[in-house]
Structure formats: C-alpha cells, structure tokens
Amino acid sequence: MITKDQVLEIGSFVKDYLKESAASSDQEWVQSFPRAADHHWQHTLNVLANAEKILEGEGASEEQASVVRAAALLHDVSMFTCDHSIHGRVSSEIAEEYLRKHGYPDAFVQKVSKAVAEHGTDLGPIPPDEQGELFSWEGKVLLEADILDKLGASAVTNALLYLGKQGCLSHEVSRDLAAGSAFERADFFRDYIWTTTGRKLAEERFSFFLAFLARLKEEVVDVEIPTVG
Ligand SMILES: [Fe+2]
Ligand SMILES: [Fe+2]
C-alpha cells in the first residue's frame, strides 16, 4: 500500500516532469498550447479523482487502490515527449524507472506499469467487451477514470476553451460541440467502461453533455453574420 506522502511525491514528480518536458518540447502542438503542462496536470488530478470514485464504488482492496492511484498519476507523464500513439508505453517505462528507483516492490511496479501501458491501447480494432477481458482490473479502472474526463462538464469545458482560442461565436460552438471531435470522442469512448460504478458515472456525465448540447441549441440562434460590401 502506498501512503499519502508517496502519492504526493509521485504527483510532484509528474507535475515537474510535465512542466520541464513541455518547456523543452519541439512539437508544434505543445508550443502553441498555452499552459499545456498545467492543463495536463489538471487532467491528471481529474483522472485520480475519478479513479477514487470507482475504487470506492467497487469496494477495491488497498492493494488495488494503491496500484490505481500510482498509475493514475503516472499515466500521461510522457505526453510531451513522444508521439501520442506510443505515450502509454513510454509513460509505463518512465513509471517503472521512477518506482524502481524509489524502492517500490517488484510486484507493485509491474502492476502499475502494466496498467499505464494498457491505458494507451488503440481502442478501435477490438470490441469493448473483448478488450476488457484483455486488461488487468487496475488497467480497466485507470482507463475508465481517464475516459470519464472526456464525457461530462470537464469535456465540455475543455472543448469550449479550445473553441474560444479559435475565436468561435456561440452558434459555431453549438455546431462544433454537436458534430465535432469532443462529441465524437465522448460517444466513442463511453462504450469502453466495464465496472458498474464507472458505467453509472459515464452515463450521468454523457447525459449532461447531451443536455448541454440540447440547451445550447435551444438558446443560441444559428445565424451567419452578413458581410458588408
Ligand atoms: Fe493517455
Ligand atoms: Fe489521460
């Protein structure tokens, strides 16, 4: 079992790693993303909080909870250092190195790094039920906690922040949210939830997303501004 101090230590390592790797990244998307490291640290904390809800709802053991907490903190640590398609594997390597260096038991290190690697799996090719059978329990909880951050008010907020940066008007936001990547992502990922608690949370969050879209459509006039001349 990991202590609260160890959770804080791992968190501090991840926060610093994100900050330093974002500052030195030569990837264009990182450089053009204001406060990229802070946004990703916020996401990491959201995932940890989501994981806590699932752990409690599912009656996880302290051992399982410890693995999931460490994995939640470390899952996206490599976000600014590599291509997104391999960030699960690279994060799992960084997690393994950190945990070994700090003397964590071998079985614990292996479970954390496995869960972190699993969260980076390309989810398209295998149907959700079959995919779930391939994952460790801790890997499933981590992935669910990660996906929950793409489904509800947090997902809507992130989409609004992004669209605001593009200078979108409210009717354009309404259209984009309904047909754009935030909705597509939420609609796709909500099937990759396996625990009872995760499912309940996912349904609540996605319902909020849909209700927000419906309300926005009702309140915002879809009109193009006429050009002069
Ligand atoms: Fe990730
Ligand atoms: Fe993530």
mmCIF file of C-alpha atoms and ligand atoms in Angstrom:
data_model
loop_
_atom_site.group_PDB
_atom_site.id
_atom_site.type_symbol
_atom_site.label_atom_id
_atom_site.label_comp_id
_atom_site.label_asym_id
_atom_site.label_seq_id
_atom_site.Cartn_x
_atom_site.Cartn_y
_atom_site.Cartn_z
ATOM 1 C CA MET A 1 0.000 0.000 0.000
ATOM 2 C CA ILE A 2 1.269 3.495 -0.797
ATOM 3 C CA THR A 3 0.979 6.283 1.746
ATOM 4 C CA LYS A 4 -0.450 9.767 1.229
ATOM 5 C CA ASP A 5 3.103 11.143 1.271
ATOM 6 C CA GLN A 6 4.092 8.753 -1.507
ATOM 7 C CA VAL A 7 1.062 9.858 -3.548
ATOM 8 C CA LEU A 8 2.223 13.470 -3.104
ATOM 9 C CA GLU A 9 5.805 12.552 -4.061
ATOM 10 C CA ILE A 10 4.721 10.754 -7.231
ATOM 11 C CA GLY A 11 2.405 13.665 -8.045
ATOM 12 C CA SER A 12 5.198 16.158 -7.575
ATOM 13 C CA PHE A 13 7.481 14.127 -9.867
ATOM 14 C CA VAL A 14 4.779 14.025 -12.581
ATOM 15 C CA LYS A 15 3.958 17.730 -12.278
ATOM 16 C CA ASP A 16 7.650 18.690 -12.652
ATOM 17 C CA TYR A 17 8.164 16.208 -15.486
ATOM 18 C CA LEU A 18 5.214 17.639 -17.427
ATOM 19 C CA LYS A 19 6.428 21.207 -16.886
ATOM 20 C CA GLU A 20 10.028 20.511 -17.937
ATOM 21 C CA SER A 21 9.134 18.326 -20.912
ATOM 22 C CA ALA A 22 6.543 20.844 -22.183
ATOM 23 C CA ALA A 23 9.088 23.680 -21.905
ATOM 24 C CA SER A 24 11.713 21.769 -23.880
ATOM 25 C CA SER A 25 9.347 20.127 -26.392
ATOM 26 C CA ASP A 26 9.882 20.888 -30.070
ATOM 27 C CA GLN A 27 6.434 19.555 -31.007
ATOM 28 C CA GLU A 28 4.358 22.311 -32.603
ATOM 29 C CA TRP A 29 1.105 21.407 -30.829
ATOM 30 C CA VAL A 30 2.818 21.725 -27.440
ATOM 31 C CA GLN A 31 4.391 25.094 -28.243
ATOM 32 C CA SER A 32 1.081 26.518 -29.492
ATOM 33 C CA PHE A 33 -0.881 25.234 -26.470
ATOM 34 C CA PRO A 34 -0.800 27.888 -23.703
ATOM 35 C CA ARG A 35 -0.094 26.368 -20.279
ATOM 36 C CA ALA A 36 -0.018 22.880 -21.790
ATOM 37 C CA ALA A 37 1.653 21.372 -18.720
ATOM 38 C CA ASP A 38 -0.856 22.960 -16.326
ATOM 39 C CA HIS A 39 -3.774 21.668 -18.408
ATOM 40 C CA HIS A 40 -2.323 18.200 -18.372
ATOM 41 C CA TRP A 41 -1.640 18.287 -14.674
ATOM 42 C CA GLN A 42 -5.285 19.316 -14.180
ATOM 43 C CA HIS A 43 -6.342 16.319 -16.313
ATOM 44 C CA THR A 44 -4.113 14.034 -14.223
ATOM 45 C CA LEU A 45 -5.760 15.209 -10.998
ATOM 46 C CA ASN A 46 -9.218 14.770 -12.555
ATOM 47 C CA VAL A 47 -8.319 11.191 -13.508
ATOM 48 C CA LEU A 48 -7.089 10.478 -9.975
ATOM 49 C CA ALA A 49 -10.334 11.865 -8.502
ATOM 50 C CA ASN A 50 -12.422 9.817 -10.974
ATOM 51 C CA ALA A 51 -10.414 6.721 -10.075
ATOM 52 C CA GLU A 52 -11.088 7.289 -6.357
ATOM 53 C CA LYS A 53 -14.842 7.268 -7.060
ATOM 54 C CA ILE A 54 -14.599 3.973 -8.957
ATOM 55 C CA LEU A 55 -12.341 2.390 -6.312
ATOM 56 C CA GLU A 56 -14.794 3.303 -3.590
ATOM 57 C CA GLY A 57 -17.862 2.200 -5.553
ATOM 58 C CA GLU A 58 -16.303 -1.123 -6.486
ATOM 59 C CA GLY A 59 -15.003 -1.840 -2.971
ATOM 60 C CA ALA A 60 -11.377 -2.124 -4.124
ATOM 61 C CA SER A 61 -8.729 -3.522 -1.792
ATOM 62 C CA GLU A 62 -5.989 -1.209 -0.508
ATOM 63 C CA GLU A 63 -3.540 -3.013 -2.768
ATOM 64 C CA GLN A 64 -5.671 -2.456 -5.855
ATOM 65 C CA ALA A 65 -6.285 1.180 -4.850
ATOM 66 C CA SER A 66 -2.536 1.793 -4.436
ATOM 67 C CA VAL A 67 -1.777 0.480 -7.920
ATOM 68 C CA VAL A 68 -4.558 2.564 -9.493
ATOM 69 C CA ARG A 69 -3.521 5.755 -7.641
ATOM 70 C CA ALA A 70 0.090 5.487 -8.768
ATOM 71 C CA ALA A 71 -0.997 4.568 -12.321
ATOM 72 C CA ALA A 72 -3.464 7.472 -12.491
ATOM 73 C CA LEU A 73 -0.734 9.940 -11.528
ATOM 74 C CA LEU A 74 1.816 8.498 -13.965
ATOM 75 C CA HIS A 75 -0.416 7.544 -16.897
ATOM 76 C CA ASP A 76 0.259 10.581 -19.133
ATOM 77 C CA VAL A 77 3.684 11.617 -17.821
ATOM 78 C CA SER A 78 5.252 11.225 -21.288
ATOM 79 C CA MET A 79 2.578 13.329 -23.026
ATOM 80 C CA PHE A 80 5.034 15.961 -24.292
ATOM 81 C CA THR A 81 7.977 13.715 -25.057
ATOM 82 C CA CYS A 82 6.665 11.340 -27.732
ATOM 83 C CA ASP A 83 4.008 10.684 -30.340
ATOM 84 C CA HIS A 84 0.570 10.166 -28.778
ATOM 85 C CA SER A 85 0.280 6.688 -30.322
ATOM 86 C CA ILE A 86 3.084 5.407 -28.045
ATOM 87 C CA HIS A 87 2.531 7.560 -24.932
ATOM 88 C CA GLY A 88 1.087 4.643 -22.930
ATOM 89 C CA ARG A 89 4.211 2.539 -23.419
ATOM 90 C CA VAL A 90 6.614 5.446 -22.872
ATOM 91 C CA SER A 91 4.745 6.562 -19.728
ATOM 92 C CA SER A 92 4.883 2.991 -18.427
ATOM 93 C CA GLU A 93 8.669 2.932 -18.927
ATOM 94 C CA ILE A 94 9.068 6.235 -17.057
ATOM 95 C CA ALA A 95 6.739 4.951 -14.303
ATOM 96 C CA GLU A 96 8.740 1.749 -13.963
ATOM 97 C CA GLU A 97 12.042 3.604 -13.756
ATOM 98 C CA TYR A 98 10.716 6.058 -11.156
ATOM 99 C CA LEU A 99 9.113 3.390 -8.965
ATOM 100 C CA ARG A 100 12.168 1.084 -9.060
ATOM 101 C CA LYS A 101 14.482 3.981 -8.235
ATOM 102 C CA HIS A 102 12.324 4.760 -5.190
ATOM 103 C CA GLY A 103 12.338 1.201 -3.913
ATOM 104 C CA TYR A 104 8.761 0.093 -4.563
ATOM 105 C CA PRO A 105 8.201 -3.687 -4.511
ATOM 106 C CA ASP A 106 8.612 -5.519 -7.795
ATOM 107 C CA ALA A 107 5.019 -6.818 -7.983
ATOM 108 C CA PHE A 108 3.675 -3.300 -7.391
ATOM 109 C CA VAL A 109 5.939 -1.784 -10.059
ATOM 110 C CA GLN A 110 4.845 -4.393 -12.591
ATOM 111 C CA LYS A 111 1.140 -3.841 -11.934
ATOM 112 C CA VAL A 112 1.426 -0.050 -12.191
ATOM 113 C CA SER A 113 3.467 -0.138 -15.387
ATOM 114 C CA LYS A 114 1.096 -2.712 -16.928
ATOM 115 C CA ALA A 115 -1.966 -0.546 -16.164
ATOM 116 C CA VAL A 116 -0.241 2.568 -17.548
ATOM 117 C CA ALA A 117 0.732 0.737 -20.747
ATOM 118 C CA GLU A 118 -2.792 -0.679 -21.118
ATOM 119 C CA HIS A 119 -4.412 2.768 -20.984
ATOM 120 C CA GLY A 120 -2.551 3.699 -24.187
ATOM 121 C CA THR A 121 -4.047 0.815 -26.192
ATOM 122 C CA ASP A 122 -5.562 1.696 -29.556
ATOM 123 C CA LEU A 123 -9.214 1.016 -28.776
ATOM 124 C CA GLY A 124 -10.601 0.880 -32.300
ATOM 125 C CA PRO A 125 -9.911 -2.669 -33.524
ATOM 126 C CA ILE A 126 -11.315 -4.799 -30.663
ATOM 127 C CA PRO A 127 -14.938 -4.569 -29.395
ATOM 128 C CA PRO A 128 -15.275 -3.176 -25.830
ATOM 129 C CA ASP A 129 -16.276 -6.474 -24.143
ATOM 130 C CA GLU A 130 -13.368 -8.414 -25.639
ATOM 131 C CA GLN A 131 -10.994 -5.539 -24.967
ATOM 132 C CA GLY A 132 -11.979 -5.510 -21.301
ATOM 133 C CA GLU A 133 -11.031 -9.170 -20.972
ATOM 134 C CA LEU A 134 -7.513 -8.362 -22.166
ATOM 135 C CA PHE A 135 -6.891 -5.725 -19.481
ATOM 136 C CA SER A 136 -5.916 -6.045 -15.836
ATOM 137 C CA TRP A 137 -8.580 -4.842 -13.366
ATOM 138 C CA GLU A 138 -6.383 -1.870 -12.450
ATOM 139 C CA GLY A 139 -5.858 -1.053 -16.131
ATOM 140 C CA LYS A 140 -9.615 -1.017 -16.679
ATOM 141 C CA VAL A 141 -10.208 1.323 -13.744
ATOM 142 C CA LEU A 142 -7.448 3.654 -14.955
ATOM 143 C CA LEU A 143 -8.871 3.748 -18.469
ATOM 144 C CA GLU A 144 -12.392 4.350 -17.165
ATOM 145 C CA ALA A 145 -11.160 7.195 -14.953
ATOM 146 C CA ASP A 146 -9.352 8.672 -17.967
ATOM 147 C CA ILE A 147 -12.418 8.336 -20.205
ATOM 148 C CA LEU A 148 -14.714 9.924 -17.605
ATOM 149 C CA ASP A 149 -12.725 13.145 -18.086
ATOM 150 C CA LYS A 150 -13.838 13.098 -21.751
ATOM 151 C CA LEU A 151 -17.566 12.699 -21.111
ATOM 152 C CA GLY A 152 -19.067 15.407 -18.905
ATOM 153 C CA ALA A 153 -18.721 19.027 -17.802
ATOM 154 C CA SER A 154 -14.938 18.742 -17.880
ATOM 155 C CA ALA A 155 -15.028 17.615 -21.523
ATOM 156 C CA VAL A 156 -17.423 20.435 -22.428
ATOM 157 C CA THR A 157 -15.179 22.955 -20.656
ATOM 158 C CA ASN A 158 -12.079 21.754 -22.476
ATOM 159 C CA ALA A 159 -13.897 21.929 -25.817
ATOM 160 C CA LEU A 160 -15.072 25.479 -25.011
ATOM 161 C CA LEU A 161 -11.554 26.533 -24.058
ATOM 162 C CA TYR A 162 -10.259 25.163 -27.349
ATOM 163 C CA LEU A 163 -13.033 26.736 -29.430
ATOM 164 C CA GLY A 164 -12.634 30.050 -27.597
ATOM 165 C CA LYS A 165 -8.992 30.079 -28.612
ATOM 166 C CA GLN A 166 -10.112 29.734 -32.258
ATOM 167 C CA GLY A 167 -12.366 32.789 -31.844
ATOM 168 C CA CYS A 168 -15.617 30.836 -32.395
ATOM 169 C CA LEU A 169 -19.003 32.519 -31.957
ATOM 170 C CA SER A 170 -21.606 30.821 -29.778
ATOM 171 C CA HIS A 171 -23.592 29.317 -32.688
ATOM 172 C CA GLU A 172 -20.344 27.913 -34.084
ATOM 173 C CA VAL A 173 -19.600 26.430 -30.682
ATOM 174 C CA SER A 174 -23.075 24.891 -30.674
ATOM 175 C CA ARG A 175 -22.489 23.291 -34.079
ATOM 176 C CA ASP A 176 -18.976 22.161 -33.296
ATOM 177 C CA LEU A 177 -19.857 20.619 -29.955
ATOM 178 C CA ALA A 178 -22.679 18.631 -31.557
ATOM 179 C CA ALA A 179 -20.690 17.407 -34.549
ATOM 180 C CA GLY A 180 -17.072 17.960 -33.575
ATOM 181 C CA SER A 181 -14.331 15.942 -32.038
ATOM 182 C CA ALA A 182 -15.397 16.387 -28.381
ATOM 183 C CA PHE A 183 -18.771 14.730 -29.026
ATOM 184 C CA GLU A 184 -17.304 12.036 -31.281
ATOM 185 C CA ARG A 185 -14.686 11.232 -28.675
ATOM 186 C CA ALA A 186 -17.226 11.048 -25.856
ATOM 187 C CA ASP A 187 -19.642 8.940 -27.913
ATOM 188 C CA PHE A 188 -16.880 6.512 -28.899
ATOM 189 C CA PHE A 189 -15.131 6.128 -25.559
ATOM 190 C CA ARG A 190 -18.267 5.733 -23.402
ATOM 191 C CA ASP A 191 -18.517 2.118 -24.567
ATOM 192 C CA TYR A 192 -15.124 1.318 -23.041
ATOM 193 C CA ILE A 193 -16.374 1.263 -19.455
ATOM 194 C CA TRP A 194 -16.651 -2.059 -17.625
ATOM 195 C CA THR A 195 -17.250 -1.554 -13.910
ATOM 196 C CA THR A 196 -20.745 -0.892 -12.539
ATOM 197 C CA THR A 197 -19.599 2.321 -10.848
ATOM 198 C CA GLY A 198 -17.763 3.515 -13.950
ATOM 199 C CA ARG A 199 -20.834 2.851 -16.093
ATOM 200 C CA LYS A 200 -23.106 4.804 -13.787
ATOM 201 C CA LEU A 201 -20.713 7.772 -13.740
ATOM 202 C CA ALA A 202 -20.239 7.585 -17.519
ATOM 203 C CA GLU A 203 -23.996 7.625 -18.164
ATOM 204 C CA GLU A 204 -24.502 10.603 -15.849
ATOM 205 C CA ARG A 205 -21.697 12.540 -17.481
ATOM 206 C CA PHE A 206 -22.694 11.780 -21.045
ATOM 207 C CA SER A 207 -26.324 12.714 -20.260
ATOM 208 C CA PHE A 208 -25.034 16.063 -19.031
ATOM 209 C CA PHE A 209 -23.108 16.509 -22.286
ATOM 210 C CA LEU A 210 -26.251 15.783 -24.334
ATOM 211 C CA ALA A 211 -28.415 18.039 -22.161
ATOM 212 C CA PHE A 212 -25.898 20.867 -22.517
ATOM 213 C CA LEU A 213 -25.874 20.465 -26.303
ATOM 214 C CA ALA A 214 -29.689 20.474 -26.462
ATOM 215 C CA ARG A 215 -29.899 23.565 -24.270
ATOM 216 C CA LEU A 216 -27.266 25.419 -26.264
ATOM 217 C CA LYS A 217 -29.112 24.661 -29.489
ATOM 218 C CA GLU A 218 -32.312 25.969 -27.945
ATOM 219 C CA GLU A 219 -30.781 29.206 -26.672
ATOM 220 C CA VAL A 220 -28.355 30.145 -29.427
ATOM 221 C CA VAL A 221 -29.532 31.364 -32.849
ATOM 222 C CA ASP A 222 -27.662 29.707 -35.690
ATOM 223 C CA VAL A 223 -27.004 32.697 -37.901
ATOM 224 C CA GLU A 224 -24.230 33.809 -40.178
ATOM 225 C CA ILE A 225 -23.215 37.449 -39.824
ATOM 226 C CA PRO A 226 -23.839 39.188 -43.201
ATOM 227 C CA THR A 227 -20.738 40.671 -44.734
ATOM 228 C CA VAL A 228 -20.800 44.263 -45.994
ATOM 229 C CA GLY A 229 -19.733 45.318 -49.497
HETATM 230 FE FE FE B 1 -3.270 8.939 -22.034
HETATM 231 FE FE FE B 2 -5.160 10.792 -19.751
#
